[in-house]
Tab-separated table of C-alpha atoms in Angstrom:
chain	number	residue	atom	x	y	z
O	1	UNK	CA	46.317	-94.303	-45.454
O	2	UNK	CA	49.995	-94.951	-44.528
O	3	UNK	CA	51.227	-92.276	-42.548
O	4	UNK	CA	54.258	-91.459	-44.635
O	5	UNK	CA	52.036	-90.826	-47.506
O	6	UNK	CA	49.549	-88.558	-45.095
O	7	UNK	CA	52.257	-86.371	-43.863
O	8	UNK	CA	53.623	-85.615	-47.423
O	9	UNK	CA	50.125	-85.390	-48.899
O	10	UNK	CA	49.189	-82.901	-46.171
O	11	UNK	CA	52.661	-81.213	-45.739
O	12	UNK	CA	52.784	-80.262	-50.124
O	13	UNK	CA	49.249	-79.247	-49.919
O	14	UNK	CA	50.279	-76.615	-47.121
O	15	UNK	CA	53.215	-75.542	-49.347
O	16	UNK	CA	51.199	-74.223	-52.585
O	17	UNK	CA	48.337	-73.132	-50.426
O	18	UNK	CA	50.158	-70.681	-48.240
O	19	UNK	CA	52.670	-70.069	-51.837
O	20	UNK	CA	49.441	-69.329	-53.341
O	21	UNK	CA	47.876	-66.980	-50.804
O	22	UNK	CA	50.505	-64.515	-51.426
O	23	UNK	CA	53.758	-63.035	-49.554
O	24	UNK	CA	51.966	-60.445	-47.551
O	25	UNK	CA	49.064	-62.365	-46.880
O	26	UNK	CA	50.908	-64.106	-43.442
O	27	UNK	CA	53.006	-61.043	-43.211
O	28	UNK	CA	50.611	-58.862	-41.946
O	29	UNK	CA	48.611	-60.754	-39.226
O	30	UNK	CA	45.410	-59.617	-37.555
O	31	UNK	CA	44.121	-61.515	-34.436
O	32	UNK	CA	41.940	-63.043	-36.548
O	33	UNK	CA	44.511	-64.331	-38.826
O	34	UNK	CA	45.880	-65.975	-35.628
O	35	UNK	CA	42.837	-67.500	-34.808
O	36	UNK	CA	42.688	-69.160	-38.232
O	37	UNK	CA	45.824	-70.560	-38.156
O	38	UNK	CA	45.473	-72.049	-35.017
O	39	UNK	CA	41.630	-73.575	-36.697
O	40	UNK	CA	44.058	-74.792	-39.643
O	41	UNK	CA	46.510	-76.438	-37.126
O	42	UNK	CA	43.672	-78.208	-35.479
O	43	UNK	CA	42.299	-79.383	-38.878
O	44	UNK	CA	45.552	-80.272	-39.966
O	45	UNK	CA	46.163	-82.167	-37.055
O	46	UNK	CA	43.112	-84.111	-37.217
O	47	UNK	CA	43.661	-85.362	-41.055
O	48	UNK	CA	47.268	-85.787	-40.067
O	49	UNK	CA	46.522	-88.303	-37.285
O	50	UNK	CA	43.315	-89.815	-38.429
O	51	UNK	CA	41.743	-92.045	-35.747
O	52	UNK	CA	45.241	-92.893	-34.662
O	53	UNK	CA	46.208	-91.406	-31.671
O	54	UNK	CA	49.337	-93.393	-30.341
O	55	UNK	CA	52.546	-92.004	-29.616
O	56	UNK	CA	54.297	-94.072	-32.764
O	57	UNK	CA	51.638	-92.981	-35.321
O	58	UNK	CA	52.704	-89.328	-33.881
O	59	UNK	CA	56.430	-90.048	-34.137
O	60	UNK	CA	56.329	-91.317	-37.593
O	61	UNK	CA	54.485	-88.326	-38.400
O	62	UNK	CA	57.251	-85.923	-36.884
O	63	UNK	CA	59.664	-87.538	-38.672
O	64	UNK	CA	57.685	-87.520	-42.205
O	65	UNK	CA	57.018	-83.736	-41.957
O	66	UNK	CA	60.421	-82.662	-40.751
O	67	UNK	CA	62.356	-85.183	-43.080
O	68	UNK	CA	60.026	-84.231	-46.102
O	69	UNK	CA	61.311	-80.306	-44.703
O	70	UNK	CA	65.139	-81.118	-44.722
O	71	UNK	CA	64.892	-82.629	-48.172
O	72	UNK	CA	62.701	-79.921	-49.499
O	73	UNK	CA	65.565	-77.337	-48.106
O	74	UNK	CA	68.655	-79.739	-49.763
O	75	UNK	CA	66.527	-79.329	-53.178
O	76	UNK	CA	66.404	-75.878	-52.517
O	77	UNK	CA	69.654	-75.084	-51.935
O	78	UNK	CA	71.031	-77.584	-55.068
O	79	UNK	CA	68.590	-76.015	-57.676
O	80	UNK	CA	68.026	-72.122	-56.838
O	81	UNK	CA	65.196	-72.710	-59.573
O	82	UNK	CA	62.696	-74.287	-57.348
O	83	UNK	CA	64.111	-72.446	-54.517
O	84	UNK	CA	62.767	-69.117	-56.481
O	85	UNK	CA	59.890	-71.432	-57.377
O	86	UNK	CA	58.921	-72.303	-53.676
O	87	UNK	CA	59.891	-69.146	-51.618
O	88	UNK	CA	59.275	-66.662	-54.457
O	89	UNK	CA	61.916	-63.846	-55.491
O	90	UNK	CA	62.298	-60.493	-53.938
O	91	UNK	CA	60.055	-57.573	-56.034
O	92	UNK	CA	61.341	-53.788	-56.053
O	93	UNK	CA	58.163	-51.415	-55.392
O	94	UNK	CA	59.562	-48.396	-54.838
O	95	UNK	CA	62.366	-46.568	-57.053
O	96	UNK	CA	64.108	-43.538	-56.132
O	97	UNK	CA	60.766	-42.436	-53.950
O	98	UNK	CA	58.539	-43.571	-56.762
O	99	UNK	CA	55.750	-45.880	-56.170
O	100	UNK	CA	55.791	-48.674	-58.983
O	101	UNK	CA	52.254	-49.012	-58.785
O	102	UNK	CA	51.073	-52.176	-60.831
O	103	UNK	CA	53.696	-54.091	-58.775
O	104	UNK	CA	52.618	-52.992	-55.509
O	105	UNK	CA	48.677	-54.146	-56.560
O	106	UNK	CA	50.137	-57.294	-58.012
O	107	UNK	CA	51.858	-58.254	-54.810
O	108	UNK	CA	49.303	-56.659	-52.513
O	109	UNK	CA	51.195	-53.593	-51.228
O	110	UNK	CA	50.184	-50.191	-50.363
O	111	UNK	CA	52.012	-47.039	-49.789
O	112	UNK	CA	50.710	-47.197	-46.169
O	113	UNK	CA	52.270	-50.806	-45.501
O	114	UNK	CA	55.807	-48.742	-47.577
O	115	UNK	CA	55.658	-45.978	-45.178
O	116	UNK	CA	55.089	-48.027	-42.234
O	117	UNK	CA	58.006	-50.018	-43.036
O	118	UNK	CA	60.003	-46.681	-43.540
O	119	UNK	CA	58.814	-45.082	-40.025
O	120	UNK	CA	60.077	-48.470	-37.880
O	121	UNK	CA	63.002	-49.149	-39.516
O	122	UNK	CA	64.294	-45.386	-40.316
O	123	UNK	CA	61.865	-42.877	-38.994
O	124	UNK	CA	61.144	-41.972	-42.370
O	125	UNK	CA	58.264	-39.982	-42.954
O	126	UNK	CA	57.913	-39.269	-46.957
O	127	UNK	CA	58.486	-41.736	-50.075
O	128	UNK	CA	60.693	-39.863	-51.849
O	129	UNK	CA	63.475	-39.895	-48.818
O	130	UNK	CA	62.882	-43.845	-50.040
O	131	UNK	CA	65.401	-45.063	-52.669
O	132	UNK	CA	63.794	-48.564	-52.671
O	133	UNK	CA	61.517	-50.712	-50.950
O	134	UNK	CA	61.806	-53.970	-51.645
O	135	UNK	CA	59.154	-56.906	-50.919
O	136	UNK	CA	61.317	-59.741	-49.703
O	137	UNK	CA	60.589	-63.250	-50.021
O	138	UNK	CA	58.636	-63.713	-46.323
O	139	UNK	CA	56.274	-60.969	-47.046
O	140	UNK	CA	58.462	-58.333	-44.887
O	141	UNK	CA	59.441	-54.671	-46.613
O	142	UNK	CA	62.877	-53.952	-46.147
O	143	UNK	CA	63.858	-50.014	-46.941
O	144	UNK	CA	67.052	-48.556	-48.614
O	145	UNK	CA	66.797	-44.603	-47.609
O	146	UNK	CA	67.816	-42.480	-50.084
Q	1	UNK	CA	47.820	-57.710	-72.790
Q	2	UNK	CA	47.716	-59.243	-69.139
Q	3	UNK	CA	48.570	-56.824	-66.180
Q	4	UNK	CA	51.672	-58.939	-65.200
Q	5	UNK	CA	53.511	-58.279	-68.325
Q	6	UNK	CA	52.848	-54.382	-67.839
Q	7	UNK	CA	54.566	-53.910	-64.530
Q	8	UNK	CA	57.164	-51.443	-64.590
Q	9	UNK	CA	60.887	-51.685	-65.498
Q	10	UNK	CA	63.459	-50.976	-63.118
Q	11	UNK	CA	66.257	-48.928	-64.581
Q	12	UNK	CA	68.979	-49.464	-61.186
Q	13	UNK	CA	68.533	-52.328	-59.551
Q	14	UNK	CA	70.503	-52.957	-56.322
Q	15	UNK	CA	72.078	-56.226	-55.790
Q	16	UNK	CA	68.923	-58.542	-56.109
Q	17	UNK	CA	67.568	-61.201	-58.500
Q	18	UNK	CA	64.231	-60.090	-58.911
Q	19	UNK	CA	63.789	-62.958	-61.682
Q	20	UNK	CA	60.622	-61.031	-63.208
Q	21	UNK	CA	59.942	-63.773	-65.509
Q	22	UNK	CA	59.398	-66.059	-62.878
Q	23	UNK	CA	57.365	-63.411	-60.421
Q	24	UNK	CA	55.141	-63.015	-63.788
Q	25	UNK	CA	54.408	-66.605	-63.972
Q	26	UNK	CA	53.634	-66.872	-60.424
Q	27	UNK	CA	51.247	-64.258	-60.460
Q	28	UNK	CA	49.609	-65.834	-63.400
Q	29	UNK	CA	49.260	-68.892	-61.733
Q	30	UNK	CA	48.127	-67.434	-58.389
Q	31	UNK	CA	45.171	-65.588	-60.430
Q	32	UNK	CA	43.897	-69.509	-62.066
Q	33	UNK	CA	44.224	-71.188	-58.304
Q	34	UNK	CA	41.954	-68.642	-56.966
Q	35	UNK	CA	39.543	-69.355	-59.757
Q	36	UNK	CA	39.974	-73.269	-58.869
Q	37	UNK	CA	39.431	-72.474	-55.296
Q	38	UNK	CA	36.428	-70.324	-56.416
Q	39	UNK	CA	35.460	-73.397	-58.203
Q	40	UNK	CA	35.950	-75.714	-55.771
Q	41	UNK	CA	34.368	-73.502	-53.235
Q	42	UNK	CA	30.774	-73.815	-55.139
Q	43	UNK	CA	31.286	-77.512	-55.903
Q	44	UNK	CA	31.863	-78.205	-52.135
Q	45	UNK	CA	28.805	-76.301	-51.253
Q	46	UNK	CA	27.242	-78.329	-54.577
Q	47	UNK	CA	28.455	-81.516	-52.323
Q	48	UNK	CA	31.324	-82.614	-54.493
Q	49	UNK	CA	32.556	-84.038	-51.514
Q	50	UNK	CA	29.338	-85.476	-49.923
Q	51	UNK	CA	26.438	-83.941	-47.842
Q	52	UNK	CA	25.111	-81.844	-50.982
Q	53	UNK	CA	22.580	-81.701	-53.857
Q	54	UNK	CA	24.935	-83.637	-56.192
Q	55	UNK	CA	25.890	-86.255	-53.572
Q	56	UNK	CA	22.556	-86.903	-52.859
Q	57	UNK	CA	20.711	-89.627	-54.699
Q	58	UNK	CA	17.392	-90.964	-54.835
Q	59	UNK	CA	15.416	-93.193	-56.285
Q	60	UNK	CA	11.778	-94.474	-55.979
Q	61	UNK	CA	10.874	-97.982	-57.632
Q	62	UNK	CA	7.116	-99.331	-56.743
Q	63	UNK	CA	6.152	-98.416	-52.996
Q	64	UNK	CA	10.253	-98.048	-52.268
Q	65	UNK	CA	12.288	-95.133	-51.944
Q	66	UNK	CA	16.063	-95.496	-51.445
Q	67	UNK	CA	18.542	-92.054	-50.523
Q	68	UNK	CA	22.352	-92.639	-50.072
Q	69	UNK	CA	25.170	-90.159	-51.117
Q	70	UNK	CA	27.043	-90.144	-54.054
Q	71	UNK	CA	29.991	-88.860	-52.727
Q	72	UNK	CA	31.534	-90.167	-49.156
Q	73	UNK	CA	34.724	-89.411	-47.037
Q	74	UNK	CA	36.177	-92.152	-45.924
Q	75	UNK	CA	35.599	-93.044	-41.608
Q	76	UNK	CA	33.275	-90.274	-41.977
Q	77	UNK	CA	29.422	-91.103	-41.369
Q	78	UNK	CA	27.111	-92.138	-44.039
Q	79	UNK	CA	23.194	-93.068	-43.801
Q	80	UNK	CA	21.635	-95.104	-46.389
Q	81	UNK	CA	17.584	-94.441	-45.753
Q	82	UNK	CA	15.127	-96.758	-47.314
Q	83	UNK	CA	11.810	-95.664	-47.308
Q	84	UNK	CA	8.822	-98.276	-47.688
Q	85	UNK	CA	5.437	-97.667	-47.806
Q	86	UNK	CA	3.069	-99.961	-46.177
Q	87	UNK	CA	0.495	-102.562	-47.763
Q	88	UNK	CA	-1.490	-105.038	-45.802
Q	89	UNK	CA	-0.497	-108.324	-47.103
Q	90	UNK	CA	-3.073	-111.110	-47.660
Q	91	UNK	CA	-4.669	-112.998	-44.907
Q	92	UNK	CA	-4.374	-109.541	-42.875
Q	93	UNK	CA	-0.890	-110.161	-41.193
Q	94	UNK	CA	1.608	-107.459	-41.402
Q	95	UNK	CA	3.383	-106.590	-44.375
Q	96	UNK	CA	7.776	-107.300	-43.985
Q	97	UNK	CA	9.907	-106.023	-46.335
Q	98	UNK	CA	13.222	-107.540	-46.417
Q	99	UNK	CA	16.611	-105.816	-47.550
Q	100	UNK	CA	19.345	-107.007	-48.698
Q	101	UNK	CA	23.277	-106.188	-48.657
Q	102	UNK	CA	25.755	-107.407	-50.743
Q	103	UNK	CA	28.760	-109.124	-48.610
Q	104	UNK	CA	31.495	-107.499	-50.869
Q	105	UNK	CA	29.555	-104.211	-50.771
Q	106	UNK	CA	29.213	-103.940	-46.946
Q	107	UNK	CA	33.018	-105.247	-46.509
Q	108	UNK	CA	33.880	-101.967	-47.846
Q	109	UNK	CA	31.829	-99.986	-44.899
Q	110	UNK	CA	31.790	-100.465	-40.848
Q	111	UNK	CA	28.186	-100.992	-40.456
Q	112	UNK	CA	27.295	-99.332	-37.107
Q	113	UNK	CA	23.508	-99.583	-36.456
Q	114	UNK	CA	20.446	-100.049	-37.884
Q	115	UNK	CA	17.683	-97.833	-37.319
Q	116	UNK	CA	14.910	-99.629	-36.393
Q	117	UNK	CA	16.276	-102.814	-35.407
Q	118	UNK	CA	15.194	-105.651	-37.805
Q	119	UNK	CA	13.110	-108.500	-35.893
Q	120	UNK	CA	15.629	-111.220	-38.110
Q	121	UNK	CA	18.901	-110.993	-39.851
Q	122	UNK	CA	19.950	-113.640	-42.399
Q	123	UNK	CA	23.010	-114.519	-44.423
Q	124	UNK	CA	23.062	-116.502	-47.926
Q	125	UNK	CA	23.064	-115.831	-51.760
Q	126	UNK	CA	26.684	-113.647	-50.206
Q	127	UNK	CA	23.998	-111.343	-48.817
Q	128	UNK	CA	23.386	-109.878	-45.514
Q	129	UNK	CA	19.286	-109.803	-45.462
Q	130	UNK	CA	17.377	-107.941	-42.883
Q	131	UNK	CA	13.641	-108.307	-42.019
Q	132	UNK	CA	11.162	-105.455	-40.950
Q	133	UNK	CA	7.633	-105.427	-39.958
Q	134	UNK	CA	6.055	-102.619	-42.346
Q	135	UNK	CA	2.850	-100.882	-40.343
Q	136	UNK	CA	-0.049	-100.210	-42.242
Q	137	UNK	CA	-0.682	-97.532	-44.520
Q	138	UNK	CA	2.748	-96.051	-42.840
Q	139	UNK	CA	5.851	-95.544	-44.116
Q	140	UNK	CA	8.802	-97.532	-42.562
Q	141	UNK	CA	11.860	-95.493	-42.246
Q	142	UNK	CA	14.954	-98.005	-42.066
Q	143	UNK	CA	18.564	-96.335	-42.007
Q	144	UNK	CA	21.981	-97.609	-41.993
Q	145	UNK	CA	24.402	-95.823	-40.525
Q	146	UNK	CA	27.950	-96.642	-41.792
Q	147	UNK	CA	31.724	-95.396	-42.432
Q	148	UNK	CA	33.559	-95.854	-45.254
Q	149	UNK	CA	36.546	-97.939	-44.647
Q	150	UNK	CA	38.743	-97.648	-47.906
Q	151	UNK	CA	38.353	-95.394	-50.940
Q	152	UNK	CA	37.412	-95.360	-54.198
Q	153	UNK	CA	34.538	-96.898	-55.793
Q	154	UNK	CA	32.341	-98.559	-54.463
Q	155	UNK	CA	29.152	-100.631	-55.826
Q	156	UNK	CA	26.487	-102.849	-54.719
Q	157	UNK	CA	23.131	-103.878	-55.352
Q	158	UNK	CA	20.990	-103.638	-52.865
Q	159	UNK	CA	17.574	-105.310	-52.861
Q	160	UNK	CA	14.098	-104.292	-51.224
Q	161	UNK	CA	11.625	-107.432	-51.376
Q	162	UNK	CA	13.336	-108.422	-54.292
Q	163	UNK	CA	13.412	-105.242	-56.260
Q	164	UNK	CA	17.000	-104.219	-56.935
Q	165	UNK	CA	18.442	-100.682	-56.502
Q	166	UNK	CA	22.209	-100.663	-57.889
Q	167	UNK	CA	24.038	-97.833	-55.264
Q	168	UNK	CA	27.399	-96.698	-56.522
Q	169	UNK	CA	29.521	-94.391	-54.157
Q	170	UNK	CA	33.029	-92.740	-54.556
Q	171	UNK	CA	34.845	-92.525	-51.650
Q	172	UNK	CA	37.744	-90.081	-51.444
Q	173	UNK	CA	40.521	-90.711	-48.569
């Protein structure tokens, strides 16, 4: 398969996967998480590369991945739509100390991960000194204290 | 009603898009991927893909038995097994059984070995034909181990002595 095709091919199918495993899901990492990134960048390297190990095969492919990236990002930033689409929209869970619970299962947040996020970045200790938490777009909880 | 469009309202919003409509959708969509990943989960195990119970094929016609997979990946390893059972032939010499490969079939494959080695190879009729001694009242075990060089489909009729056995594969990239 040409390369050019291989690198988009393999560089989209990346996108939705990791879009569809969730914001938190790469937010959060365990060890083990590590682990099976590095056994998906091994994978990925070997369908990437094929039975073609020379350095121009490996060149094309670095430009293929990070050109199909910079044109991705100019889309991006010309239609916020599939910007939002791609990269996902912030979510409030957590109003004026209140938990908004069906959000925080929907997006696979906890009042532990909340709290957490309150203690490093504040020293908060309780959710109603919280007047929102808001899941951001990389997975991360940022805090607005009350 | 579905749990996304139950989430709660937010009376005071600070200065964020949270574009609901559009985290709804996504959720919805998230929840039918992870049924097709399900899906494809089983259907890999199933051998969708090759080296499974659907892939696997095989057919018996008179003393012959011929497995291949369905379903290949291509550069990666397939084995074609023929199975024949042995008959003395007449005037007590050994019995040979002969098979056959389409040309156009096996340009679509890098043929790597042949397991046992055939005593004569032959090419005509845009066939490659290969000859075996058959032991008696044994079974001779012949494989063909191959790799897909393009994808798609791929057909060919293979013979045995003469009896045909049509082998389709699909070959994804």
């Amino acid at each position: 398969m040409n390369p050019l095709i291989r690198g988009i091919v393999v560089y989209l199918f990346l996108l939705v996967l990791f879009r569809i495993l969730g914001k938190r899901s790469l937010a959060q990492i365990t060890t083990f998480d590590f682990v099976l990134l590095l056994i998906i960048g091994e994978v990925t390297q070997q369908a990437l590369l094929g039975e073609d190990y020379s350095i121009t095969n490996a060149l094309i492919l670095i430009v293929v991945l990070i050109g199909t990236d910079v044109v991705l990002s100019k889309l991006k930033s010309r239609f916020k739509l599939l910007d939002r689409i791609i990269e996902g929209v912030p979510l409030i869970v957590v109003e004026n100390g209140k938990p908004l619970r069906r959000r925080m299962k929907k997006s696979g947040v906890d009042e532990s991960d909340i709290l957490e996020a309150a203690r490093l970045r504040f020293g908060l200790s309780k959710m109603e000194q919280i007047k929102y938490a808001i899941l951001e777009r990389d997975g991360e909880i940022s805090i607005i204290p009350s | 009603m579905a749990e996304e469009e139950n989430i709660e309202p937010v009376r005071s919003t600070p200065s964020l898009h949270e574009a609901l409509p559009l985290q709804r959708m996504a959720w919805k969509i998230q929840k039918v991927c992870w049924v097709v990943i399900g899906t494809l989960m089983v259907l890999i195990a199933l051998g969708l893909f090759g080296n499974g119970p659907i892939s696997k094929v095989r057919e018996t016609k008179q003393h012959v038995t011929m497995e291949y997979e369905r379903f290949a990946r291509s550069r990666s390893a397939v084995v074609t097994s023929v199975y024949i059972s042995g008959s003395p032939a007449e005037g007590g010499s050994p019995a040979q059984a002969t098979i056959g490969i389409p040309l156009p079939y096996l340009s679509e494959f890098e043929l790597e070995t042949v397991v046992p080695e055939s005593y004569e190879t032959e090419i005509g009729n845009n066939a490659i034909y290969y000859r075996f001694d058959v032991p008696d009242s044994a079974v001779l075990t012949v494989r063909f181990f191959s790799h897909p060089q393009n994808q798609g489909s791929v057909k060919g009729n293979w013979t045995v002595n003469g009896i045909p056995f049509p082998v389709h594969h699909f070959i994804y990239p």
